[in-house]
CSV table of C-alpha atoms and ligand atoms in Angstrom, one decimal:
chain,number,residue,atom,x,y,z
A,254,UNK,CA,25.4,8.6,-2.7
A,255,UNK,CA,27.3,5.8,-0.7
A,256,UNK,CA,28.3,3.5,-3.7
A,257,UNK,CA,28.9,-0.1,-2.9
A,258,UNK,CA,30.3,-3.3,-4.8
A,259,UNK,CA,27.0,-4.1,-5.7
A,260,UNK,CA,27.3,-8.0,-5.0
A,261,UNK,CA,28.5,-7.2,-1.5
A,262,UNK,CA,25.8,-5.4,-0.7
A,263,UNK,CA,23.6,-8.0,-1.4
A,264,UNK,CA,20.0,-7.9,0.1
A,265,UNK,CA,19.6,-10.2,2.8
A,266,UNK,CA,15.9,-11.6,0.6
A,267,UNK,CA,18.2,-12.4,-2.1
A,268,UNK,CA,20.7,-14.5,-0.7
A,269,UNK,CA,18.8,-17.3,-1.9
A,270,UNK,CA,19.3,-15.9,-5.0
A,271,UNK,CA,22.8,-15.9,-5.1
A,272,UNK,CA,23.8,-19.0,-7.7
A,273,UNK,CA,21.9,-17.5,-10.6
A,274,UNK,CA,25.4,-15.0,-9.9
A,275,UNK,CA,27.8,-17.4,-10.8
A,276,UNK,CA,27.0,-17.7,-14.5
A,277,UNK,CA,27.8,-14.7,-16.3
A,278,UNK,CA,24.6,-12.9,-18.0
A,279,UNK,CA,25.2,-12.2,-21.9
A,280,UNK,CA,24.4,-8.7,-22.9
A,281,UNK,CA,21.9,-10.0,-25.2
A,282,UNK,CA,19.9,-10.7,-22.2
A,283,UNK,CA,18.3,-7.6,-21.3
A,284,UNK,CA,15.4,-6.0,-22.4
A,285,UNK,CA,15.8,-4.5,-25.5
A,286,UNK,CA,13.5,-1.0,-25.9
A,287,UNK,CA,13.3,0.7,-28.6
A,288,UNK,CA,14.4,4.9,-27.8
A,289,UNK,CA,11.2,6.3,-26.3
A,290,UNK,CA,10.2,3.1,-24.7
A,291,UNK,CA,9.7,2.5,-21.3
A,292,UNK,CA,8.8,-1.1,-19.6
A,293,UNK,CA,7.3,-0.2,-16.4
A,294,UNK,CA,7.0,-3.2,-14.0
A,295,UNK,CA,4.0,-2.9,-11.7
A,296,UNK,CA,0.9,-5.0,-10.3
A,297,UNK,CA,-1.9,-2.8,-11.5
A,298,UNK,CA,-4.2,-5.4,-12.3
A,299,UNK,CA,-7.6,-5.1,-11.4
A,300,UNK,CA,-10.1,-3.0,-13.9
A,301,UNK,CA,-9.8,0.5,-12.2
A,302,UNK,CA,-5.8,-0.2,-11.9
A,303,UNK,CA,-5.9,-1.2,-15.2
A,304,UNK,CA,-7.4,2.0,-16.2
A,305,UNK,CA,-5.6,4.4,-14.0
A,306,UNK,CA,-2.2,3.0,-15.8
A,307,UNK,CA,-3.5,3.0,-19.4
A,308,UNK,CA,-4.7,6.8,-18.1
A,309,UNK,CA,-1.1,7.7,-17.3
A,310,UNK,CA,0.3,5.7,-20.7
A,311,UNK,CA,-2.1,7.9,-23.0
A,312,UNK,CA,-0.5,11.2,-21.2
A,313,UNK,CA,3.0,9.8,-21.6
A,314,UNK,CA,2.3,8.9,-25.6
A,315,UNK,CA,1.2,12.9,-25.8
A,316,UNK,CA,4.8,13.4,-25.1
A,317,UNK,CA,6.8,11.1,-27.0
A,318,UNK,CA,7.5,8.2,-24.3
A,319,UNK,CA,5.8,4.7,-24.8
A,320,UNK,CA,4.7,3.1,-21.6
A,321,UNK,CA,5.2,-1.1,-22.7
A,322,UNK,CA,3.6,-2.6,-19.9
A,323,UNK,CA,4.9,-5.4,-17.8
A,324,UNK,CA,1.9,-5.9,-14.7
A,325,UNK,CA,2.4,-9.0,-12.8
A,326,UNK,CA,-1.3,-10.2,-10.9
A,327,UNK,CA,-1.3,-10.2,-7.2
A,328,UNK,CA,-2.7,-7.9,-5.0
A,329,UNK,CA,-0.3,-5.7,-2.7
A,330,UNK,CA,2.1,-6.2,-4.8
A,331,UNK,CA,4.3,-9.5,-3.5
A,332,UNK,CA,4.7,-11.5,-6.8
A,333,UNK,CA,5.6,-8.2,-8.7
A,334,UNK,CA,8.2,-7.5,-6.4
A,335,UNK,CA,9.6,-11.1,-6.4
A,336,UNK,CA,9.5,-10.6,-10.2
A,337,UNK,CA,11.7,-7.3,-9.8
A,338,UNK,CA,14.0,-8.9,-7.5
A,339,UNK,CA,14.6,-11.9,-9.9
A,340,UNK,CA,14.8,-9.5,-13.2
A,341,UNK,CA,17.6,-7.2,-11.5
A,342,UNK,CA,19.5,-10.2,-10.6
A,343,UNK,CA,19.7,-11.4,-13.9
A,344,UNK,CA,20.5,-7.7,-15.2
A,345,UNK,CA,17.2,-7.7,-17.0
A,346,UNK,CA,15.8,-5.1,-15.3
A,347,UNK,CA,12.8,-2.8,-16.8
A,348,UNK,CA,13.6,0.6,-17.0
A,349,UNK,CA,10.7,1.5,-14.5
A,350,UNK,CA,9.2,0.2,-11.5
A,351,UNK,CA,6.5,0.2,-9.2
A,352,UNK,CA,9.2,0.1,-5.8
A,353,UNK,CA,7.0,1.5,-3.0
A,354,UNK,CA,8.5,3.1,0.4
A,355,UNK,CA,11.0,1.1,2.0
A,356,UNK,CA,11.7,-1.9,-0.3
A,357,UNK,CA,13.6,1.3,-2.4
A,358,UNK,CA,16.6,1.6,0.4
A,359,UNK,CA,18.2,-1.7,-0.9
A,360,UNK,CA,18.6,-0.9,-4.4
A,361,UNK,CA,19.1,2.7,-3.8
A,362,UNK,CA,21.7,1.8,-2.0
A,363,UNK,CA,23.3,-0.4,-4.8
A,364,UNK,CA,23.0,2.2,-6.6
A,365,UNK,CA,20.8,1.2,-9.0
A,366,UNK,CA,18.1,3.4,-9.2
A,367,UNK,CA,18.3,6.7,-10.9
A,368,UNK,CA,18.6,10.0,-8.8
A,369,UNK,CA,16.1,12.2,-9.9
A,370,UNK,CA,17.0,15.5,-7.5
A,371,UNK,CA,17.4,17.4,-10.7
A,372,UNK,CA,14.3,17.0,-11.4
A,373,UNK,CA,12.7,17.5,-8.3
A,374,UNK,CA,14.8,20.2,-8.8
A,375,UNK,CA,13.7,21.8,-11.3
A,376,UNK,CA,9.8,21.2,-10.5
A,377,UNK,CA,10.1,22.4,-7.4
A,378,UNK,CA,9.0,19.2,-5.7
A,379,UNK,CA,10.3,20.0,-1.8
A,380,UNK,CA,8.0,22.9,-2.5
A,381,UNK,CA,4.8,21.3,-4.1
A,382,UNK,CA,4.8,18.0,-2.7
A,383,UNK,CA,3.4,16.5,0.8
A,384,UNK,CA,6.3,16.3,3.0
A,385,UNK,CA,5.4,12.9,4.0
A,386,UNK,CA,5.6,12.1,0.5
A,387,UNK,CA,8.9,13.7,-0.2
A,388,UNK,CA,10.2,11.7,2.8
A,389,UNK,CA,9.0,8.6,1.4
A,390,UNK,CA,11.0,9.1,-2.3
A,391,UNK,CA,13.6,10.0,-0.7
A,392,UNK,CA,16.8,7.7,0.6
A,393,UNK,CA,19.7,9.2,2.2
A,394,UNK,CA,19.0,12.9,0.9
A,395,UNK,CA,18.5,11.8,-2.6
A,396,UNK,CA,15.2,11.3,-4.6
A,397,UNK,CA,14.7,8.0,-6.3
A,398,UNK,CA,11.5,7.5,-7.2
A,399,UNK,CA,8.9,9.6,-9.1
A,400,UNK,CA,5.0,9.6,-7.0
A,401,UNK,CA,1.9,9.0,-8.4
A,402,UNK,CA,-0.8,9.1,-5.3
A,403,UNK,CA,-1.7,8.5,-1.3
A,404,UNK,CA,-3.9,5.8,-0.6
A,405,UNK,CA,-5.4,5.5,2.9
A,406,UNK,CA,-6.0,2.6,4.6
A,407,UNK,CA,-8.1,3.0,7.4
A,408,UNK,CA,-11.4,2.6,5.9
A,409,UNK,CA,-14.7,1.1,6.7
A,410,UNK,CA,-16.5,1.0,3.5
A,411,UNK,CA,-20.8,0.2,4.5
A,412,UNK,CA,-22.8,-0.7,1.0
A,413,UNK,CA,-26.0,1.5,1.8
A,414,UNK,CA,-28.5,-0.3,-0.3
A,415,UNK,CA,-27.8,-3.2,2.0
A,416,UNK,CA,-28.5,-0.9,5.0
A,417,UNK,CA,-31.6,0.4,3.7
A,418,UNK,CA,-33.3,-2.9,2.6
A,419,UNK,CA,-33.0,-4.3,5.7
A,420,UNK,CA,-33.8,-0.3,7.9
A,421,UNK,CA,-30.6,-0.9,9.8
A,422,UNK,CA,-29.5,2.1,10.4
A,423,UNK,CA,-25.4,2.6,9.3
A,424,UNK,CA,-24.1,2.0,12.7
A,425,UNK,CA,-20.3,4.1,13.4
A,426,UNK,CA,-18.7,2.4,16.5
A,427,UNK,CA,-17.7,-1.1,17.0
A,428,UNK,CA,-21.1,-1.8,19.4
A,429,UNK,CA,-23.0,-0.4,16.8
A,430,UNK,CA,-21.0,-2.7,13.8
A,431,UNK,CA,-22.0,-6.0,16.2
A,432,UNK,CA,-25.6,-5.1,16.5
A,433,UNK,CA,-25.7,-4.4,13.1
A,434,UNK,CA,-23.7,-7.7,12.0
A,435,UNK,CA,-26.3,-9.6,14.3
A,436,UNK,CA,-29.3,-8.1,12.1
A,437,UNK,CA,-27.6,-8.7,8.5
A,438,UNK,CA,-26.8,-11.8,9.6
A,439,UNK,CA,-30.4,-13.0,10.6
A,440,UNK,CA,-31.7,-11.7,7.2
A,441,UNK,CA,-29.2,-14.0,5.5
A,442,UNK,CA,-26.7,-11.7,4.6
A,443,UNK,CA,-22.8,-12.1,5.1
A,444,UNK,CA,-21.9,-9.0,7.4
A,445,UNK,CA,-18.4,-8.9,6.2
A,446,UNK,CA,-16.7,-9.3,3.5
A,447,UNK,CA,-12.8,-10.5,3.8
A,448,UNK,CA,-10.1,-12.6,2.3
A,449,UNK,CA,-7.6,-15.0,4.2
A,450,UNK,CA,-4.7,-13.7,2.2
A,451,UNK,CA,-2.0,-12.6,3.8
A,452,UNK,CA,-1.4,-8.9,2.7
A,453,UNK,CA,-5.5,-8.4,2.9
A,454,UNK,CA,-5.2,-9.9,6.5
A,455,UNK,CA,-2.4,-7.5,7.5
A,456,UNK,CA,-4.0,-4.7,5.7
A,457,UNK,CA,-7.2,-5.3,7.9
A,458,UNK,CA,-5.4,-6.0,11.6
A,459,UNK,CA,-2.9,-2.4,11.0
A,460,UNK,CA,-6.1,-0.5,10.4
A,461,UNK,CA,-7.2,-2.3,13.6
A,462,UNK,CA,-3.9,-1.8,15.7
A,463,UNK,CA,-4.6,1.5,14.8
A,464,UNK,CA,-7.7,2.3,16.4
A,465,UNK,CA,-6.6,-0.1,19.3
A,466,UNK,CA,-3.3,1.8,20.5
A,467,UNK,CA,-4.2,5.4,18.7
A,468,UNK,CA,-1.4,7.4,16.1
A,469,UNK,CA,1.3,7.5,18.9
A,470,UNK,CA,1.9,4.1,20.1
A,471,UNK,CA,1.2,3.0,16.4
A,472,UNK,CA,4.1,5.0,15.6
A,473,UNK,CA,6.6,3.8,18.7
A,474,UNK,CA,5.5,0.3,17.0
A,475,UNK,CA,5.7,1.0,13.5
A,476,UNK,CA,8.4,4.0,12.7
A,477,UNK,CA,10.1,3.8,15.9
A,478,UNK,CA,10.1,-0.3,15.8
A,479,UNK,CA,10.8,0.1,19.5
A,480,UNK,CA,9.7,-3.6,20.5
A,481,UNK,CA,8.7,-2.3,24.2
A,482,UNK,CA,6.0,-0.7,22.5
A,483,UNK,CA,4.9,-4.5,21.4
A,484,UNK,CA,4.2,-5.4,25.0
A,485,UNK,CA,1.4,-2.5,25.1
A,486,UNK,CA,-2.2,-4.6,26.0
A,487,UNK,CA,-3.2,-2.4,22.9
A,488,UNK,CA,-1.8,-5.0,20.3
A,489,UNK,CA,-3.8,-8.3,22.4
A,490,UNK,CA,-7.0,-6.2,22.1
A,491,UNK,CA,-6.2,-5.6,18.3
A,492,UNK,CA,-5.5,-8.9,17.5
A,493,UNK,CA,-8.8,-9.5,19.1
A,494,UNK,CA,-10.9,-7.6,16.8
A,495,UNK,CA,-9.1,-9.0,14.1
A,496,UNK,CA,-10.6,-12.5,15.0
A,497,UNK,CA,-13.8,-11.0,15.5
A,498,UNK,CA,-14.0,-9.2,12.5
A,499,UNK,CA,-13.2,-12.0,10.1
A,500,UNK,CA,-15.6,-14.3,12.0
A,501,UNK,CA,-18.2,-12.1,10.7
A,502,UNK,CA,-17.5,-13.2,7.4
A,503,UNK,CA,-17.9,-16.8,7.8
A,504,UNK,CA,-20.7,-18.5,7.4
A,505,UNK,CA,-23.2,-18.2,10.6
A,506,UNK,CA,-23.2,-21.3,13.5
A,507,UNK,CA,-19.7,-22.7,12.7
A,508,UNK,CA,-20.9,-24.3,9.2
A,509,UNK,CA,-18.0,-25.5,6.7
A,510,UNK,CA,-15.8,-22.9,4.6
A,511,UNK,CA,-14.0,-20.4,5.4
A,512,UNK,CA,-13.3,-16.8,4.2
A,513,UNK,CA,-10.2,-18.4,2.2
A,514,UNK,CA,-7.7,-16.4,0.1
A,515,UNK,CA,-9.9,-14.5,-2.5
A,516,UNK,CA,-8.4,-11.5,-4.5
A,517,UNK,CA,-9.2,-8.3,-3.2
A,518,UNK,CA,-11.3,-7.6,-6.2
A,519,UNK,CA,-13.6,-10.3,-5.5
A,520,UNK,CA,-14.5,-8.9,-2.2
A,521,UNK,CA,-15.2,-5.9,-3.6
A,522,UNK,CA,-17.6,-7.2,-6.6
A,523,UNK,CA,-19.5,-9.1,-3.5
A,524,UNK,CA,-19.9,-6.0,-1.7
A,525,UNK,CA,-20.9,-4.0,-4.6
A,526,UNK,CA,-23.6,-6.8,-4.9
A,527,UNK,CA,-24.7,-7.0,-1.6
A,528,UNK,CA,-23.5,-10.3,-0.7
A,529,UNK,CA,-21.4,-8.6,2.1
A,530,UNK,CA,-22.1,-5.3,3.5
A,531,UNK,CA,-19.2,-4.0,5.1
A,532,UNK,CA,-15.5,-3.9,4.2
A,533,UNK,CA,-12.5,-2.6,5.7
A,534,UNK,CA,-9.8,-1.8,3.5
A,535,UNK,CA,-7.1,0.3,1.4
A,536,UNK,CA,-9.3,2.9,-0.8
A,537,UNK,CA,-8.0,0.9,-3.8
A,538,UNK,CA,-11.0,-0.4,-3.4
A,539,UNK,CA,-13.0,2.5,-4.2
A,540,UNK,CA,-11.3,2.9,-7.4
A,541,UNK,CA,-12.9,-0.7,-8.1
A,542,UNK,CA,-16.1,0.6,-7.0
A,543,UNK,CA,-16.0,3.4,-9.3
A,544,UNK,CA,-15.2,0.7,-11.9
A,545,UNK,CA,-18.6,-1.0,-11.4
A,546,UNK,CA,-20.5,2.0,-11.6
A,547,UNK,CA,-20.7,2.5,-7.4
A,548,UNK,CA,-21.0,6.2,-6.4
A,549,UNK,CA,-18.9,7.1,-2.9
A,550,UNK,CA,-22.2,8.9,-0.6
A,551,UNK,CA,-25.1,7.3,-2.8
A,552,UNK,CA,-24.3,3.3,-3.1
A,553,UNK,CA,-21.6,3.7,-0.4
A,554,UNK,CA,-20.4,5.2,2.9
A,555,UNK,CA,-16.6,5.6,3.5
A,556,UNK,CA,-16.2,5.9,7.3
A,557,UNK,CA,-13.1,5.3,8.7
A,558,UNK,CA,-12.2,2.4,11.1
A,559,UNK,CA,-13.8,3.2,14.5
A,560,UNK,CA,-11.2,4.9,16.9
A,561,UNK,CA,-9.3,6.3,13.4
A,562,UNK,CA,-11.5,9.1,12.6
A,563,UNK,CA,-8.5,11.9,13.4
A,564,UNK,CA,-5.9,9.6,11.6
A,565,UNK,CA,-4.7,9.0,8.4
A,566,UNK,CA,-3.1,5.8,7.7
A,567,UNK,CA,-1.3,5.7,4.5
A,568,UNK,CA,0.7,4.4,1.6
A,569,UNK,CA,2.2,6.1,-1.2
A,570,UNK,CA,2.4,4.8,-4.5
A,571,UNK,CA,5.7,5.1,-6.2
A,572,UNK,CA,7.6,4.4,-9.5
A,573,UNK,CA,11.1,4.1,-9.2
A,574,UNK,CA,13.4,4.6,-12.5
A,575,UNK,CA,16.0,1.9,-12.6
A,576,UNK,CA,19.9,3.1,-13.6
A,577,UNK,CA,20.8,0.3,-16.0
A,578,UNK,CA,23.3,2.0,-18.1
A,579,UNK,CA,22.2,5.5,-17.9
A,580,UNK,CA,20.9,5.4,-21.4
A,581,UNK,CA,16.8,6.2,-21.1
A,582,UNK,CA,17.9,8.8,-18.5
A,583,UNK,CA,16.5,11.7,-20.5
A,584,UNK,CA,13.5,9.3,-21.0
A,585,UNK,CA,12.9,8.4,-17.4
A,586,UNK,CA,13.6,11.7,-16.1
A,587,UNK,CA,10.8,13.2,-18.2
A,588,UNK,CA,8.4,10.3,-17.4
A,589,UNK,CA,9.0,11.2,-13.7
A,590,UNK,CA,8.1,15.2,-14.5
A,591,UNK,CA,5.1,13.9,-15.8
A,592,UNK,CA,3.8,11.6,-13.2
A,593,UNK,CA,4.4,14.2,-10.3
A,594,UNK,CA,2.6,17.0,-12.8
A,595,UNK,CA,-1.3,18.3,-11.7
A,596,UNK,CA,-3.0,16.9,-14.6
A,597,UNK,CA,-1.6,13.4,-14.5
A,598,UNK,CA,-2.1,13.5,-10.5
A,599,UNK,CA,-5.9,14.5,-11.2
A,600,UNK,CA,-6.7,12.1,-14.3
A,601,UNK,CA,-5.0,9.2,-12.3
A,602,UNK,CA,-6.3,9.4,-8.9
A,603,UNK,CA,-9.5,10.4,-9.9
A,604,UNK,CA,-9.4,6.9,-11.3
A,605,UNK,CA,-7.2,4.8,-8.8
A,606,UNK,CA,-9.2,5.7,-5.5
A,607,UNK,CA,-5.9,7.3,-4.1
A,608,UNK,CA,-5.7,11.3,-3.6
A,609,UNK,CA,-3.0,13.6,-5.1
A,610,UNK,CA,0.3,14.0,-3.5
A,611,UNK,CA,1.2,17.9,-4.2
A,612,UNK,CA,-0.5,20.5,-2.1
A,613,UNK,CA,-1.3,22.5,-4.9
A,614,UNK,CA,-4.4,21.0,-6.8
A,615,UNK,CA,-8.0,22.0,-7.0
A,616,UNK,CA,-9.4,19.0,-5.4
A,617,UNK,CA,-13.4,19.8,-4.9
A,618,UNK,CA,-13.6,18.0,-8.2
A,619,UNK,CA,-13.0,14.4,-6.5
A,620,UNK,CA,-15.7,12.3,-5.3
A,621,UNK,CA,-16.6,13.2,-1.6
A,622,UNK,CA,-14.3,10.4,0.2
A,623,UNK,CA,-11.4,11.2,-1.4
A,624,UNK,CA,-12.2,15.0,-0.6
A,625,UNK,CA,-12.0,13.7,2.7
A,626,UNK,CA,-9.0,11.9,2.2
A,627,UNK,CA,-6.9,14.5,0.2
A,628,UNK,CA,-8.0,17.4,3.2
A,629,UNK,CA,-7.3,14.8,6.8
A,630,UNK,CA,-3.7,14.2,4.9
A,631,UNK,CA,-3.3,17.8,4.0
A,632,UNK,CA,-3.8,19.2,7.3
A,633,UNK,CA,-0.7,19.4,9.4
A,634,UNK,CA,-2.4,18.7,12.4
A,635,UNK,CA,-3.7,15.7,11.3
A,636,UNK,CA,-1.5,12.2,12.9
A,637,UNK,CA,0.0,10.5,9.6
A,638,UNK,CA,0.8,6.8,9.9
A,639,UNK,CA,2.5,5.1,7.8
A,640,UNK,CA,1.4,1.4,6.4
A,641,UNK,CA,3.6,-1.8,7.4
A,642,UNK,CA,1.8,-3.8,4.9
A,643,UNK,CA,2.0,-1.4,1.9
A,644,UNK,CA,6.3,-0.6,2.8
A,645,UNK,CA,5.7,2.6,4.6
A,646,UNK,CA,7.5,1.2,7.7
A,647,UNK,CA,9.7,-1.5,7.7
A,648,UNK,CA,11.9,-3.2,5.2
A,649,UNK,CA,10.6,-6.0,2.5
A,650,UNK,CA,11.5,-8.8,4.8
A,651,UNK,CA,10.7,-7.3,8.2
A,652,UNK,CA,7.1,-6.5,6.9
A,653,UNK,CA,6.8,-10.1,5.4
A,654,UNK,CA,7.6,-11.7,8.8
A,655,UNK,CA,5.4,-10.3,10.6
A,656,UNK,CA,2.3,-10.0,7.9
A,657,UNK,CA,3.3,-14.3,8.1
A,658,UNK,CA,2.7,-14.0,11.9
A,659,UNK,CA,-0.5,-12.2,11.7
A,660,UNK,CA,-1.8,-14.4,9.1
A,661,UNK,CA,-0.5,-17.3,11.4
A,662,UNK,CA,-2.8,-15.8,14.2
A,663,UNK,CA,-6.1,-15.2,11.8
A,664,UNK,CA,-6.0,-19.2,10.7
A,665,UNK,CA,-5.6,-20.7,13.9
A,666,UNK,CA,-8.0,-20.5,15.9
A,667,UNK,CA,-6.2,-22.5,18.6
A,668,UNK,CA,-3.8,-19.3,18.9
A,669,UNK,CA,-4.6,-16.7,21.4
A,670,UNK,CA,-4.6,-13.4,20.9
A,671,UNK,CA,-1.8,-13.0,24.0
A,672,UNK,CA,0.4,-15.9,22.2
A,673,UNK,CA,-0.1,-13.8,19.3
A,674,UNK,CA,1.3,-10.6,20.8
A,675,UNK,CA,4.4,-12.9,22.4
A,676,UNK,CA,5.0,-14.1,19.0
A,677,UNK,CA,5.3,-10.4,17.5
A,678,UNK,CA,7.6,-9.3,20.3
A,679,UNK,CA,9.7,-12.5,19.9
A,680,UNK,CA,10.0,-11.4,16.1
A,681,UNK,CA,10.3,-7.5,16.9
A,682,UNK,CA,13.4,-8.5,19.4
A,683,UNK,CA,15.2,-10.5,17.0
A,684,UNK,CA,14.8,-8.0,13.6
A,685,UNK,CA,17.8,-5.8,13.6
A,686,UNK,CA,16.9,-2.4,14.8
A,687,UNK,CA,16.0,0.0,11.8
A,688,UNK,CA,17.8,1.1,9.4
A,689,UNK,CA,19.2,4.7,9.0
A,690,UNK,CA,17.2,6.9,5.9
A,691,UNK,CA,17.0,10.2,5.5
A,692,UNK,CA,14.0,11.6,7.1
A,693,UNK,CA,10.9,9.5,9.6
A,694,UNK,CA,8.0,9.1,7.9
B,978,GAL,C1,-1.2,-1.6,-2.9
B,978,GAL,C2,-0.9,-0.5,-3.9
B,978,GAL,C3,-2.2,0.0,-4.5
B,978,GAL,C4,-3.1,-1.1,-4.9
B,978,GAL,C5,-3.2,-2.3,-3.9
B,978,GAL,C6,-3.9,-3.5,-4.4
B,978,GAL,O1,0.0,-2.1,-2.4
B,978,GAL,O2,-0.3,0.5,-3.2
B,978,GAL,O3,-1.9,0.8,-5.5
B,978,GAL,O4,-2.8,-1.6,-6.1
B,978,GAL,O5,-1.9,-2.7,-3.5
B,978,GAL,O6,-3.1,-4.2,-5.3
């Protein structure tokens, strides 16, 4: 691997960073773990996250390693990664971390993360795991991060008891979804449940875009980042639906408050209670539900987003191992066997929502939805997207300018969907063109 002055090849996000350089760090500044130990930084916060980690920690104790846990709050991970960012400047870096898709290249780069191609190695991970999943541990021919499981995105999650108590039958296209909407909302229920914050926008409009431009212009957009592909009348009609879909949250005839930044896991208790009936969102979420006792085909339908069906739009779960002075290597190197193994990929996405990511499990155990999942991503004919918002596609800060200028778009309501779409291209023209890795998504 290309090793550089590590300073040098400072990240553009931490530039701002940079004076916390000019004082050396003592030694006795980072984290001291015992042998054995292991703090893994993540944002695994919510009850069903919570429980899918402490899953994965009770398999690690079983073989000697201690998982000390380090979660920072805040869905889709943005604080955690600040965190990260702020910890490896200071050379207080944990020992693991949750470092998802493309927000690995930097540090990989820097060298800082641990190569783990022996071990892929020696588990035969280019032969057991997804090759979409491969490509996204992977960083100029080298594997630096050990996977734990493949959300999906594009889901349109209808609470059933809702549907029945008012005989609305589920509807599955987007005339069918108004109709219905119009209905709930005359019997005094919210239609939609949604959240102004920004990565639970984003989240939303890419499983829009989607449906709007189909897997191939997605991926000229997304993978490709060609910005001609911006100018496509697909992303103005996307942008649309976005500001129709979030009105349906709001309260009906223009009345005060809005759908304001809520965690993700508040949406989710009100649609397990039937305060909103539909929800679009990562399957996360259906981990949650799981949590509260929901069952996937009885209290809940998981569709996917009208024009998505075919399509799997995804994000991969990762835990990268960080270098530091090479001493937990033996440590972190078994950790990562582990997380890739069948059983820990079965106890934890059973829990998590997310499916497995090696070819070679028994799945018919897992709830019907994630069946469903697990068998769209497995089939090779089967268009696999990668998520902007969840670092599938572009870089940390590439992905945060243009989840601001989505968010931008769903606030103001003076903002048309066209000036919208100019605003993306303006931002897609400007964003230097993609960095080299070792193999597309
Ligand atoms: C995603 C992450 C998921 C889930 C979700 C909500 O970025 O991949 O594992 O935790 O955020 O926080």
């Amino acid at each position: 691997m290309r090793r550089m002055l590590w300073a040098a090849a400072l990240p553009m996000s931490l530039w701002s960073a940079l004076p916390v350089l000019a004082a050396p760090v003592p030694a006795s500044a980072a984290v001291a773990e015992a042998p054995g130990e292991l703090t893994v930084l993540h944002w695994w916060t919510s009850t069903s996250e919570r429980a899918a980690a402490n899953h994965v920690a009770a398999r690690l104790a079983e073989q000697g390693l201690r998982w000390v846990d380090s979660a920072v709050a805040g869905g889709g991970g943005g604080p955690a990664v600040k965190v990260l960012n702020e910890r490896i400047l200071r050379r207080m870096a944990p020992k693991v971390a949750q470092l998802n898709g493309q927000s690995m290249n930097e540090w990989a780069d820097m060298g800082l993360l641990l190569e783990l191609d022996a071990v892929a190695q020696r588990k035969g991970w280019a032969r057991t795991l997804f090759p979409q999943v491969l490509s996204q541990l992977s960083v100029r021919e080298h594997i630096v991060a050990a996977p734990l499981g493949i959300h999906r995105i594009n889901n349109l999650y209808l609470n059933l008891a809702v549907f029945r108590q008012h005989g609305i039958e589920p509807p599955t296209d987007w005339a069918g979804l108004t109709r219905a909407a119009a209905r709930l909302r005359s019997a005094g229920v919210t239609p939609v449940a949604f959240s102004d914050e920004p990565w639970q926008v984003a989240t939303v409009f890419e499983a829009l875009l989607l449906g709007e431009a189909g897997p191939q212009l997605y991926r000229r957009m997304m993978v490709a980042q060609e910005w001609q592909a911006f100018e496509d009348p697909a992303l103005e009609r996307a942008f649309r639906r976005l500001r129709q879909w979030r009105s349906l949250s709001l309260p009906a005839g223009g009345a005060a408050g809005g759908a304001a930044e809520r965690p993700w896991t508040e949406l989710v208790a009100d649609f397990a209670a039937g305060r909103a009936a539909l929800l679009i969102t990562g399957d996360w979420a259906r981990g949650e539900l799981g949590a509260l006792g929901l069952e996937g085909g009885r209290d809940f339908d998981c569709r996917a987003v009208p024009g998505t069906a075919a399509a799997h739009l995804f994000s991969i779960d990762t835990l990268a191992m960080l270098a530091g002075d090479r001493s937990a290597q033996p440590e972190q190197e078994k950790m990562a066997e582990l997380l890739a193994s069948a059983t820990v990929q079965l106890g934890y996405n059973r829990i998590k929502g997310s499916v497995p990511v090696r070819k070679d499990v028994p799945v018919d155990e897992l709830d019907p939805c994630a069946q469903q999942s697990y068998r769209l991503f497995a089939n090779p004919a089967t268009p696999r997207v990668p998520s902007l918002v969840h670092r599938m596609a572009f870089g940390e800060v590439g992905k945060n300018a243009l989840i601001e200028t989505v968010h931008r778009f769903a606030l103001d309501p003076a903002q048309t969907p066209a000036a919208a779409q100019r605003r993306l291209l303006g931002l897609l023209r400007a964003l230097p063109s993609k960095p080299a890795r070792s193999a597309a998504p």
